[in-house]
Amino acid sequence: KKYPKISDPEFVIKNRSYYFKPSVTYSALSGGEFAARICSRGYIFDTKGSSAFPLKEVSKEQLSSLLNSRVSSNFLKLLAPTLDFSLFALNKIPIPRNLPQHASSLAASCLEIAKRDWDAYETSWDFRFHPLVNESAGSTHSIASSYATWVSENRKLIAEMKRLEEENNCLFIDAYDLQGELAPDVRINQITLTVNPDYRYGGKLGDDEQWARFRQDTMVELVSYAIGCMMGRYSL
């Protein structure tokens, strides 16, 4: 038998043919709920930041919808009862013969909302300007009116994401014929948007306290953006 040399990249680097391809990525080690994300082309994976590459007959949107559904969450409680969501556990999730086609459009809608949320913060590579710069209510463009408009938009986004996730749960509960066994409901603190105070602050504060904290953090972020403009990192 011929063994690979230590200098051979394949000895250390595996599956190079899949590098930089679109995928469904997930954290293989987590203390919370399992979560899968659609990853565009241009990135690589490793053991704990794993990626799945669906077959041609299954789109990455369908796979993402399945893995993020209430059905998969319950399967993984049995298949991966510890903190490690291994590849072996994911491979054992039974897939229905006909995946719901509507799952693709649901995933696309969720992705659009999630990207909009992510791009509102400086941690995003695609960050352009602070949301308060672009939001206003009426003819007076003040910080107070901009903030009120933005919060109103955020509440709509959170409610829409909750609706989409519950609709996705319904699709797969029906596909597995698990009506009466599983409920499609999603708690508000499970809506993983940064503009959602219930998720952002871990549900440890009251509703008024959460929004007060959110307002404080938003002002800090606005000042950070203003300094970025002054230093030339951003431009109005």
XYZ file of C-alpha atoms in Angstrom:
236
model
C 0.000 0.000 0.000
C 1.254 3.426 -0.937
C 0.907 6.006 1.835
C 0.797 9.768 1.075
C 3.856 11.790 1.890
C 3.665 14.297 4.723
C 4.353 17.047 2.189
C 1.309 16.040 0.132
C -1.485 18.636 0.760
C -4.123 15.876 0.686
C -2.503 14.416 3.799
C -3.708 17.430 5.807
C -6.173 19.323 3.627
C -9.271 17.313 2.745
C -11.917 17.760 0.056
C -10.122 20.606 -1.707
C -12.406 20.168 -4.707
C -15.236 21.631 -2.591
C -13.325 24.748 -1.534
C -14.955 28.113 -2.351
C -18.232 26.524 -3.489
C -21.683 27.616 -2.219
C -22.797 25.473 0.698
C -24.916 25.168 3.819
C -22.637 25.829 6.760
C -23.140 25.117 10.462
C -21.255 25.143 13.728
C -20.453 21.572 14.753
C -19.964 22.608 18.382
C -22.690 24.612 20.080
C -24.352 24.939 23.462
C -27.577 26.180 21.884
C -29.973 25.117 19.161
C -28.552 23.743 15.922
C -28.471 26.402 13.193
C -27.577 26.135 9.512
C -26.734 29.090 7.274
C -26.526 29.484 3.508
C -22.962 30.353 2.526
C -22.150 31.977 -0.808
C -19.133 31.061 -2.917
C -15.647 32.141 -1.893
C -15.183 30.475 1.508
C -13.675 27.290 2.906
C -14.643 25.041 5.807
C -13.001 23.124 8.629
C -13.967 20.530 11.219
C -15.999 22.720 13.571
C -17.086 25.223 10.952
C -18.468 22.506 8.716
C -20.275 22.743 5.383
C -22.794 20.555 3.596
C -23.011 20.356 -0.191
C -26.459 19.157 -1.275
C -27.038 16.850 -4.234
C -28.243 18.311 -7.520
C -31.875 17.380 -6.891
C -31.867 19.269 -3.566
C -31.176 23.003 -3.464
C -29.120 24.562 -0.688
C -32.223 26.586 0.224
C -34.266 23.403 0.705
C -31.515 21.793 2.765
C -31.181 24.905 4.916
C -34.947 24.993 5.495
C -34.955 21.327 6.507
C -31.998 21.639 8.908
C -33.476 24.750 10.552
C -36.927 23.226 10.973
C -38.499 22.036 14.224
C -38.436 18.487 12.812
C -34.629 18.409 12.405
C -34.182 20.014 15.810
C -36.050 17.095 17.412
C -34.139 14.508 15.371
C -30.837 16.017 16.512
C -31.876 15.880 20.161
C -31.807 12.100 19.706
C -28.905 11.798 17.265
C -26.627 14.403 18.874
C -27.624 14.739 22.553
C -24.299 16.403 23.506
C -22.822 19.747 22.368
C -21.274 18.178 19.252
C -23.361 18.196 16.057
C -21.235 15.716 14.151
C -21.424 14.882 10.465
C -22.549 11.374 11.398
C -25.589 12.755 13.245
C -26.593 14.999 10.338
C -26.212 12.131 7.867
C -28.749 10.104 9.845
C -31.546 12.681 9.584
C -34.187 11.014 7.402
C -35.129 13.094 4.372
C -38.686 12.876 2.987
C -39.012 11.540 -0.539
C -40.353 14.859 -1.801
C -38.927 17.937 -0.121
C -41.424 20.837 -0.102
C -40.656 23.107 -3.060
C -42.015 26.137 -1.200
C -39.174 25.720 1.308
C -36.785 27.319 -1.203
C -38.721 30.587 -1.379
C -39.127 30.644 2.402
C -35.372 30.240 2.854
C -34.693 32.978 0.287
C -37.022 35.365 2.149
C -35.391 34.558 5.502
C -31.945 35.046 3.962
C -32.926 38.473 2.630
C -34.117 39.616 6.071
C -31.057 38.159 7.834
C -28.666 39.858 5.386
C -30.450 43.186 5.786
C -30.097 42.834 9.554
C -26.416 41.840 9.377
C -25.486 44.643 6.957
C -26.884 47.245 9.371
C -23.831 46.759 11.612
C -20.143 47.563 11.150
C -19.165 43.912 11.585
C -20.540 43.246 8.089
C -18.203 43.486 5.100
C -21.117 45.050 3.204
C -21.835 47.742 5.811
C -22.312 51.132 4.125
C -23.984 53.502 6.588
C -25.827 53.484 9.879
C -29.588 52.832 9.461
C -30.531 56.045 11.313
C -28.946 58.081 8.508
C -31.454 56.677 6.053
C -34.579 56.597 8.243
C -36.808 59.556 8.994
C -40.416 60.275 9.909
C -42.132 63.281 8.347
C -40.266 66.392 7.298
C -38.092 66.671 10.395
C -34.968 64.563 10.061
C -33.932 64.204 13.696
C -32.261 61.384 15.590
C -35.475 60.834 17.571
C -37.690 60.547 14.477
C -35.150 58.350 12.667
C -34.891 56.027 15.649
C -38.680 55.749 16.003
C -39.006 54.865 12.306
C -36.191 52.309 12.495
C -37.676 50.601 15.572
C -41.025 50.376 13.790
C -39.321 48.745 10.787
C -37.429 46.377 13.081
C -40.630 45.198 14.757
C -42.081 44.407 11.324
C -38.932 42.473 10.333
C -38.991 40.442 13.549
C -42.683 39.600 13.097
C -42.145 38.649 9.440
C -39.182 36.405 10.254
C -41.228 34.699 12.974
C -44.057 34.112 10.494
C -41.685 32.661 7.883
C -39.999 30.314 10.366
C -43.340 29.022 11.634
C -44.545 28.488 8.068
C -41.357 26.548 7.374
C -41.979 24.389 10.445
C -45.513 23.668 9.212
C -44.175 22.542 5.825
C -41.865 19.922 7.290
C -44.247 18.805 10.024
C -46.696 18.030 7.217
C -43.966 16.421 5.070
C -43.080 14.005 7.903
C -46.753 13.549 8.879
C -46.054 14.704 12.433
C -49.174 16.791 12.967
C -50.205 16.525 16.605
C -46.674 15.491 17.602
C -44.834 18.777 16.989
C -45.954 22.407 17.138
C -44.693 24.964 14.577
C -44.530 27.822 17.104
C -41.292 29.811 17.390
C -40.525 31.856 20.501
C -39.619 35.493 19.916
C -36.186 35.042 21.537
C -35.403 32.380 18.916
C -35.573 34.948 16.098
C -31.837 35.426 15.640
C -31.771 39.000 14.370
C -29.508 41.594 15.980
C -32.380 44.095 15.863
C -34.400 41.728 18.075
C -33.736 42.703 21.723
C -35.290 39.457 23.016
C -32.546 37.511 21.205
C -29.747 40.065 21.491
C -29.933 40.345 25.291
C -30.751 36.731 26.007
C -34.209 37.358 27.440
C -32.703 38.446 30.760
C -34.366 41.875 30.790
C -37.956 43.074 30.831
C -39.464 44.416 27.612
C -38.978 48.094 28.540
C -35.433 47.419 29.783
C -34.544 45.594 26.557
C -35.671 48.443 24.324
C -33.933 51.000 26.567
C -30.718 48.988 26.275
C -31.245 48.690 22.519
C -31.648 52.472 22.231
C -28.418 53.033 24.188
C -26.486 50.571 22.021
C -27.915 52.159 18.858
C -26.603 55.586 19.931
C -23.165 54.077 20.616
C -23.195 52.540 17.122
C -24.233 55.875 15.590
C -21.298 57.635 17.300
C -18.965 54.878 16.086
C -20.204 55.406 12.525
C -19.793 59.198 12.855
C -16.184 58.761 13.976
C -15.658 56.386 11.052
C -16.847 59.127 8.691
C -14.537 61.680 10.343
C -11.546 59.365 10.061
C -12.287 58.509 6.429
C -13.297 54.898 6.867
C -16.869 55.630 5.747
C -18.339 58.337 3.586
C -21.705 60.061 3.715
